[in-house]
XYZ file of C-alpha atoms in Angstrom:
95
model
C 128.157 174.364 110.868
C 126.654 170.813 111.615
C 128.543 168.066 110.601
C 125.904 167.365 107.869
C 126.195 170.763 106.475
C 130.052 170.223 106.604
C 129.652 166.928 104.167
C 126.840 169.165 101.933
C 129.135 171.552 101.694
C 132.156 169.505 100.821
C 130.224 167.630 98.607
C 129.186 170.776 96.746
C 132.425 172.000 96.344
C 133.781 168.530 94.731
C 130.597 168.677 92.321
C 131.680 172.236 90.953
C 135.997 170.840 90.951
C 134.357 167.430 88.758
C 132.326 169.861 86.508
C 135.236 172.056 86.331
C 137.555 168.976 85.388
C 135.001 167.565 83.376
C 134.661 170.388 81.168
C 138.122 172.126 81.320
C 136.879 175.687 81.846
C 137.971 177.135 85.128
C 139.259 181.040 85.289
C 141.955 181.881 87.383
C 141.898 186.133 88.531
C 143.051 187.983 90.683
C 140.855 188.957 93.651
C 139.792 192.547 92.625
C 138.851 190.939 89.189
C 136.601 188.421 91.439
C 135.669 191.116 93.286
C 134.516 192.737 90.466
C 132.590 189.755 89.087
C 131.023 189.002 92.164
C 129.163 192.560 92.181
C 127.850 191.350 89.072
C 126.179 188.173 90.376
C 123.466 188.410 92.119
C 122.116 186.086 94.229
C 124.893 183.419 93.084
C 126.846 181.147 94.917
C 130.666 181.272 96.179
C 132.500 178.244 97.714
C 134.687 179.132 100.097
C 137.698 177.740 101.949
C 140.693 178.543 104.122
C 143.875 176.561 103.986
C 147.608 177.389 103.922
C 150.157 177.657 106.643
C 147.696 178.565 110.289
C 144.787 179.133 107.715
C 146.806 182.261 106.128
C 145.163 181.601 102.645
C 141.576 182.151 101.257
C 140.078 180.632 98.235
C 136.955 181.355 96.461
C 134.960 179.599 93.668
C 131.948 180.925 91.727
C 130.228 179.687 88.330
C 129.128 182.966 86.278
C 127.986 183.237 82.684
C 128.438 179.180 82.494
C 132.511 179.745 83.203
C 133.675 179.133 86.721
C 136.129 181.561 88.412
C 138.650 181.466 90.823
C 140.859 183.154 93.423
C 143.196 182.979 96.024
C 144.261 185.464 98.364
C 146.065 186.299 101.575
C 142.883 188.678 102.840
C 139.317 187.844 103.080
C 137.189 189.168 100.328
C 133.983 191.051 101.192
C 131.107 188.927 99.796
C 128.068 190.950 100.573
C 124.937 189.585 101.532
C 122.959 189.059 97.860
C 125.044 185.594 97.159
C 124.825 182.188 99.121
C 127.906 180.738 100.585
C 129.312 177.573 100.827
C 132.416 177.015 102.961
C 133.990 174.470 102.304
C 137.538 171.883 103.722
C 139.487 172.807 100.870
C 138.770 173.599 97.456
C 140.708 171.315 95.314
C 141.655 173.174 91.419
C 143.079 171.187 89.168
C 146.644 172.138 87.629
């Protein structure tokens, strides 16, 4: 990824953390539950990002049904090719 789509992308991914913050409503499941969710949204968007100790954690963000969802986990999730994704630095969830 070019250094532009680098900044796009981390500038997407702190739009959807402000909206989140703005508006309180972030979901936190588990990654089958994402998993799950994600078969039902076609064509939608997930922000991704690695991070952890040598990149040994994955994080994914998605907006469905006007809510936005979240997971972490230790193995990549299968995204399948009918939703656009974002990777992103870090994805940054407020506690």
């Amino acid at each position: 990824m070019s250094s532009a789509g680098a900044a796009g992308a981390a500038a997407l991914a702190a739009a959807i953390a402000q909206a989140v913050k703005a508006s309180g409503v972030l979901v936190r499941v588990e990654p089958e539950d994402f998993r799950l969710l994600l078969e039902r949204n076609h064509g939608g968007l997930v922000v991704t990002a690695t991070g952890g100790f040598l990149g040994g954690r994955h994080d994914y963000l998605m907006s469905y049904k006007g809510l936005a969802f979240f997971t972490r986990s230790k193995e990549p999730i299968e995204l399948g090719g009918d939703v656009e994704v974002v990777a992103a630095q870090k994805i940054w969830i407020p506690s």
